[in-house]
Tab-separated table of C-alpha atoms in Angstrom:
chain	number	residue	atom	x	y	z
G	20	MET	CA	92.855	106.870	75.377
G	21	VAL	CA	91.853	103.122	76.278
G	22	ARG	CA	89.610	102.700	79.320
G	23	SER	CA	89.059	99.446	80.867
G	24	ALA	CA	85.779	98.056	82.748
G	25	GLY	CA	87.576	96.814	85.972
G	26	ALA	CA	88.228	93.547	87.183
G	27	GLU	CA	84.528	92.577	88.406
G	28	SER	CA	84.144	90.494	85.167
G	29	PHE	CA	87.401	88.684	85.808
G	30	VAL	CA	86.700	87.829	89.384
G	31	PRO	CA	84.931	84.201	89.489
G	32	PRO	CA	81.982	83.567	92.051
G	33	THR	CA	83.958	81.524	94.557
G	34	THR	CA	85.618	82.025	97.805
G	35	SER	CA	88.339	79.658	97.162
G	36	LEU	CA	91.475	81.228	97.377
G	37	PRO	CA	93.550	78.864	95.021
G	38	LYS	CA	90.725	79.715	92.302
G	39	LEU	CA	90.791	83.309	92.901
G	40	LYS	CA	94.406	83.439	92.398
G	41	ALA	CA	94.404	81.322	89.303
G	42	ALA	CA	91.666	83.725	87.900
G	43	SER	CA	93.725	86.823	88.982
G	44	SER	CA	96.586	85.795	86.503
G	45	THR	CA	94.615	86.619	83.563
G	46	CYS	CA	93.034	89.805	84.679
G	47	GLU	CA	92.845	92.689	82.194
G	48	GLY	CA	90.646	95.109	84.450
G	49	CYS	CA	93.030	97.828	84.011
G	50	LEU	CA	96.004	98.391	81.811
G	51	LEU	CA	98.824	97.875	84.558
G	52	TYR	CA	98.832	94.002	83.480
G	53	ARG	CA	100.584	95.302	80.141
G	54	GLY	CA	103.815	96.079	81.751
G	55	ALA	CA	103.840	94.051	84.944
G	56	THR	CA	105.836	90.658	84.960
G	57	GLN	CA	102.937	88.749	86.703
G	58	THR	CA	99.857	89.372	88.835
G	59	VAL	CA	100.994	89.405	92.644
G	60	PHE	CA	98.154	87.773	94.381
G	61	GLY	CA	97.439	87.820	98.159
G	62	GLU	CA	99.512	85.094	100.306
G	63	GLY	CA	98.006	83.161	103.301
G	64	ARG	CA	95.077	80.991	104.292
G	65	PRO	CA	91.563	81.062	104.490
G	66	GLY	CA	90.487	81.843	108.267
G	67	SER	CA	93.558	84.188	109.169
G	68	SER	CA	92.193	86.496	111.705
G	69	LEU	CA	94.452	89.327	110.538
G	70	MET	CA	94.635	90.479	107.021
G	71	LEU	CA	97.151	93.195	105.811
G	72	VAL	CA	96.752	95.258	102.852
G	73	GLY	CA	99.532	97.130	100.994
G	74	GLU	CA	99.300	99.509	98.170
G	75	GLN	CA	100.838	97.572	94.985
G	76	PRO	CA	103.686	95.013	94.502
G	77	GLY	CA	106.870	96.485	93.997
G	78	ASN	CA	109.897	95.611	91.673
G	79	ASP	CA	110.936	92.573	93.950
G	80	GLU	CA	107.258	91.242	94.369
G	81	ASP	CA	106.658	91.511	90.675
G	82	LEU	CA	109.422	89.259	89.980
G	83	ALA	CA	108.739	86.810	92.954
G	84	GLY	CA	105.006	86.872	92.540
G	85	ALA	CA	104.568	87.328	96.392
G	86	PRO	CA	103.544	90.284	98.262
G	87	PHE	CA	106.184	92.011	100.646
G	88	VAL	CA	109.344	90.001	100.004
G	89	GLY	CA	111.514	93.292	99.451
G	90	PRO	CA	112.921	95.707	101.931
G	91	ALA	CA	109.386	96.817	102.967
G	92	GLY	CA	108.376	93.486	103.578
G	93	ARG	CA	111.390	92.935	105.912
G	94	VAL	CA	110.410	95.967	108.067
G	95	LEU	CA	107.073	94.540	108.067
G	96	ASP	CA	108.346	91.200	109.361
G	97	GLU	CA	110.423	93.035	111.896
G	98	ALA	CA	107.447	94.888	113.171
G	99	LEU	CA	105.119	91.959	113.288
G	100	ASP	CA	107.757	89.908	115.181
G	101	ASP	CA	108.098	92.816	117.675
G	102	VAL	CA	104.527	92.640	118.591
G	103	GLY	CA	104.259	88.571	118.636
G	104	ILE	CA	102.475	88.064	115.500
G	105	ALA	CA	103.525	85.315	113.291
G	106	ARG	CA	103.967	86.287	109.549
G	107	ASP	CA	102.686	82.875	108.291
G	108	ASP	CA	99.561	83.345	110.364
G	109	VAL	CA	98.613	86.582	108.815
G	110	TYR	CA	97.033	86.945	105.179
G	111	VAL	CA	98.856	89.594	103.444
G	112	THR	CA	97.874	91.436	99.932
G	113	ASN	CA	97.801	94.726	97.998
G	114	ALA	CA	95.054	96.966	96.850
G	115	VAL	CA	96.249	96.923	93.483
G	116	LYS	CA	97.811	93.466	91.824
G	117	HIS	CA	99.991	94.736	89.096
G	118	PHE	CA	103.316	96.755	89.593
G	119	LYS	CA	103.008	100.273	88.421
G	120	PHE	CA	106.289	101.871	87.482
G	121	GLU	CA	108.021	104.176	85.127
G	122	ARG	CA	111.450	103.252	83.474
G	123	ARG	CA	114.535	105.215	83.725
G	124	GLY	CA	117.074	103.621	81.983
G	125	LYS	CA	117.183	100.046	83.564
G	126	LEU	CA	115.574	101.255	86.547
G	127	ARG	CA	111.756	100.749	87.109
G	128	LEU	CA	110.371	103.653	89.344
G	129	HIS	CA	107.321	103.020	91.648
G	130	LYS	CA	104.391	105.193	90.500
G	131	THR	CA	101.545	105.235	92.888
G	132	PRO	CA	98.525	103.819	91.123
G	133	SER	CA	95.566	106.359	90.183
G	134	VAL	CA	92.480	106.378	91.777
G	135	THR	CA	90.789	104.694	88.814
G	136	GLU	CA	93.218	101.838	88.899
G	137	VAL	CA	92.616	101.305	92.639
G	138	GLN	CA	88.772	101.229	91.801
G	139	ALA	CA	89.416	98.782	89.084
G	140	CYS	CA	91.288	96.386	91.233
G	141	ARG	CA	88.900	96.737	94.229
G	142	PRO	CA	86.717	93.787	93.282
G	143	TRP	CA	89.621	91.315	93.848
G	144	LEU	CA	90.422	93.068	97.320
G	145	HIS	CA	86.583	92.289	98.298
G	146	ALA	CA	86.695	88.682	97.054
G	147	GLU	CA	89.949	88.209	99.114
G	148	ILE	CA	88.317	89.639	102.360
G	149	ALA	CA	85.233	87.154	101.580
G	150	ALA	CA	87.379	84.320	101.317
G	151	VAL	CA	89.658	84.775	104.228
G	152	ARG	CA	86.831	86.159	106.375
G	153	PRO	CA	89.299	88.081	108.784
G	154	ALA	CA	88.392	89.332	112.117
G	155	LEU	CA	90.197	92.538	111.539
G	156	VAL	CA	91.966	94.270	108.150
G	157	VAL	CA	94.687	96.362	108.723
G	158	CYS	CA	95.566	98.823	105.775
G	159	LEU	CA	99.098	99.834	105.383
G	160	GLY	CA	99.285	103.239	103.975
G	161	ALA	CA	97.008	105.844	102.635
G	162	THR	CA	96.060	104.063	99.082
G	163	ALA	CA	94.975	100.733	100.675
G	164	ALA	CA	93.193	102.643	103.597
G	165	GLN	CA	91.234	105.108	101.168
G	166	SER	CA	90.250	101.787	99.063
G	167	LEU	CA	88.577	100.393	101.869
G	168	LEU	CA	87.382	103.548	103.937
G	169	GLY	CA	86.814	106.528	101.535
G	170	SER	CA	88.883	109.089	100.036
G	171	ALA	CA	88.449	111.332	103.043
G	172	PHE	CA	90.221	109.144	105.253
G	173	ARG	CA	93.864	110.281	106.488
G	174	VAL	CA	96.149	107.927	107.955
G	175	THR	CA	98.120	110.758	109.841
G	176	ARG	CA	94.906	111.568	111.808
G	177	GLU	CA	93.164	108.167	112.288
G	178	HIS	CA	95.887	105.686	112.309
G	179	GLY	CA	95.423	102.867	115.084
G	180	GLN	CA	91.596	103.411	115.325
G	181	VAL	CA	89.219	100.417	114.359
G	182	ARG	CA	86.725	101.602	111.787
G	183	THR	CA	83.670	99.753	110.457
G	184	GLY	CA	84.004	99.006	106.761
G	185	ALA	CA	81.544	97.448	104.215
G	186	ASP	CA	79.540	94.414	105.868
G	187	ASP	CA	80.662	95.750	109.271
G	188	MET	CA	84.345	94.575	108.622
G	189	PRO	CA	86.539	96.025	111.407
G	190	ILE	CA	89.283	98.004	109.566
G	191	MET	CA	92.095	99.547	111.018
G	192	ALA	CA	95.017	101.728	109.098
G	193	THR	CA	98.766	102.385	109.909
G	194	VAL	CA	101.594	104.035	107.793
G	195	HIS	CA	103.333	101.648	105.119
G	196	PRO	CA	106.528	100.047	106.336
G	197	SER	CA	108.292	101.660	103.452
G	198	SER	CA	107.806	105.000	105.230
G	199	VAL	CA	110.480	103.958	107.627
G	200	LEU	CA	113.010	103.254	105.161
G	201	ARG	CA	112.325	106.707	103.416
G	202	ALA	CA	112.695	108.564	106.659
G	203	PRO	CA	115.339	111.523	106.543
G	204	ASP	CA	117.464	110.737	109.692
G	205	PRO	CA	117.687	107.958	112.264
G	206	GLU	CA	115.439	109.743	114.855
G	207	ALA	CA	112.563	109.831	112.250
G	208	ARG	CA	113.085	106.383	111.281
G	209	VAL	CA	112.770	105.267	115.070
G	210	ALA	CA	109.506	107.296	115.451
G	211	GLN	CA	107.945	106.093	112.177
G	212	TYR	CA	108.979	102.556	113.090
G	213	GLU	CA	107.322	102.769	116.656
G	214	LEU	CA	104.168	104.363	114.810
G	215	LEU	CA	104.016	100.956	112.896
G	216	ARG	CA	104.701	98.898	115.325
G	217	SER	CA	102.262	100.371	117.965
G	218	ASP	CA	99.387	100.326	115.521
G	219	LEU	CA	100.253	96.625	114.711
G	220	GLU	CA	100.214	96.167	118.829
G	221	ARG	CA	96.707	97.578	118.859
G	222	ALA	CA	95.629	95.468	116.181
G	223	ARG	CA	97.065	92.430	118.287
G	224	GLY	CA	95.123	93.761	121.169
G	225	PHE	CA	92.002	94.062	119.295
G	226	LEU	CA	92.203	90.593	118.177
G	227	ASP	CA	93.209	88.955	121.506
G	228	THR	CA	90.086	90.599	122.907
G	229	LEU	CA	87.871	88.918	120.279
G	230	ARG	CA	89.644	85.696	121.202
G	231	GLN	CA	89.217	86.082	124.768
G	232	ARG	CA	85.297	86.929	124.133
G	233	GLU	CA	85.175	83.678	122.157
G	234	GLY	CA	87.038	81.601	124.298
G	235	THR	CA	90.021	80.791	121.873
G	236	GLU	CA	93.565	81.197	122.264
G	237	ARG	CA	95.992	83.175	119.478
G	238	PRO	CA	97.575	80.375	117.512
G	239	PRO	CA	101.479	80.015	118.279
G	240	PRO	CA	103.999	81.324	115.782
G	241	GLY	CA	104.862	78.810	112.965
G	242	ALA	CA	101.276	77.484	113.108
G	243	ALA	CA	100.802	77.598	109.321
G	244	VAL	CA	103.754	75.489	108.637
G	245	ALA	CA	102.965	72.862	111.091
G	246	ARG	CA	99.579	72.701	109.228
G	247	ARG	CA	101.235	72.056	106.266
G	248	LYS	CA	103.110	69.264	107.467
G	249	ARG	CA	100.241	67.765	109.075
G	250	THR	CA	98.068	68.186	105.804
G	251	GLY	CA	100.643	66.819	103.553
G	252	GLY	CA	101.381	70.191	101.783
G	253	THR	CA	97.773	71.428	101.278
G	254	GLU	CA	98.239	74.304	103.145
G	255	PRO	CA	99.311	77.615	101.292
G	256	LYS	CA	103.057	77.775	100.984
G	257	THR	CA	104.938	80.315	103.262
G	258	ARG	CA	106.387	83.274	101.855
G	259	GLN	CA	110.107	81.733	102.039
G	260	GLU	CA	109.106	79.086	99.924
G	261	LEU	CA	107.492	81.077	97.501
G	262	TYR	CA	110.724	83.285	97.500
G	263	GLU	CA	112.856	80.413	96.844
G	264	GLU	CA	110.894	79.041	93.978
G	265	ALA	CA	110.877	82.109	92.496
G	266	ARG	CA	114.901	82.703	92.765
G	267	ARG	CA	115.295	79.175	91.222
G	268	GLN	CA	113.075	80.202	88.184
G	269	ARG	CA	115.035	83.574	87.921
G	270	PRO	CA	118.629	83.046	88.919
G	271	GLY	CA	120.008	86.460	89.914
G	272	ALA	CA	116.786	88.298	89.691
G	273	LEU	CA	116.630	88.915	93.660
G	274	GLU	CA	119.783	89.589	95.325
G	275	ASP	CA	118.810	88.564	98.818
G	276	GLY	CA	116.234	86.378	100.624
G	277	PRO	CA	113.267	87.904	102.451
G	278	ARG	CA	115.214	88.743	105.895
G	279	ARG	CA	114.286	90.724	108.234
G	280	ALA	CA	115.604	94.505	108.154
G	281	PRO	CA	116.112	96.491	111.216
G	282	PRO	CA	114.253	99.771	111.294
G	283	SER	CA	117.711	101.645	111.117
G	284	CYS	CA	118.045	101.264	107.474
G	285	ALA	CA	120.244	103.815	105.788
G	286	PRO	CA	118.526	107.259	104.708
G	287	GLY	CA	117.248	107.126	101.227
G	288	ALA	CA	117.251	103.358	100.913
G	289	VAL	CA	115.515	101.926	97.888
G	290	THR	CA	112.216	100.213	98.567
G	291	SER	CA	110.534	97.745	96.656
G	292	SER	CA	106.974	97.680	98.194
G	293	GLY	CA	105.510	100.941	99.296
G	294	ASP	CA	102.868	103.602	99.440
G	295	ARG	CA	103.006	107.548	99.654
G	296	ASP	CA	104.590	108.632	102.534
G	297	VAL	CA	101.631	110.108	104.545
G	298	SER	CA	103.888	112.485	106.518
G	299	THR	CA	106.002	113.877	103.671
G	300	GLY	CA	104.104	113.065	100.553
G	301	ASN	CA	107.401	111.398	98.993
G	302	HIS	CA	107.307	108.207	96.720
G	303	PRO	CA	109.564	105.381	97.187
G	304	LEU	CA	111.614	103.991	94.124
G	305	HIS	CA	111.447	100.721	92.928
G	306	VAL	CA	114.636	99.296	90.920
G	307	GLY	CA	115.081	96.172	88.675
């Protein structure tokens, strides 16, 4: 069995997100790079007060090269919008940067990354945290939460609570948006979505309290787009721009744009960005 030493030797000593992203494209810290289309690095700007960490890219993300652009990403957008958080003012990434899957005919079915694979990729996540310097990290699902808070952490028991991680970083965990899509019936979907929404609302409340103490105001929605216009395009591209670029490069690879999906998605909907369902233990499917 071939073993990899992890990503540490591939991570450059820098806090520049563009340099980190460029270096990540050649990472071979674990064997997942062999099957993936590309590395899916985080998206956002340095100084974002909120950082969201999912499990791994799904099929859509693997093709687009951007995190949370599939159905689970649309649920996340809906929840962020509901609590008044602008997606473009949030840094979004995953604990693992390559899509892990198994093939069944033409389908690429999601497989949860192993503990070894999560550990191998952790240096990238630590580098992103150091570069972004968020005021709060919110882990979406068990894999991300246990990557930063330890294997004993349980999202079902401790979601919505601010914990202290490495270097005194405030960390909160909630369910992964894909758990809304996997819920077995409308009532369960509403309950799961409300859990996600309420935890994000707690995150916003935590950040608002920090800003009040520091005498600063929360940036308005769309502030990242306005900054890009003022700086002549030097700000990181928005998720919509990245998606459109990927669609132009791979016509027909993605069926629809990164529109928000209502939390009332059909039972058994296929998700493209997910984590283990902490309530049922089920896995989402990822298809190509």
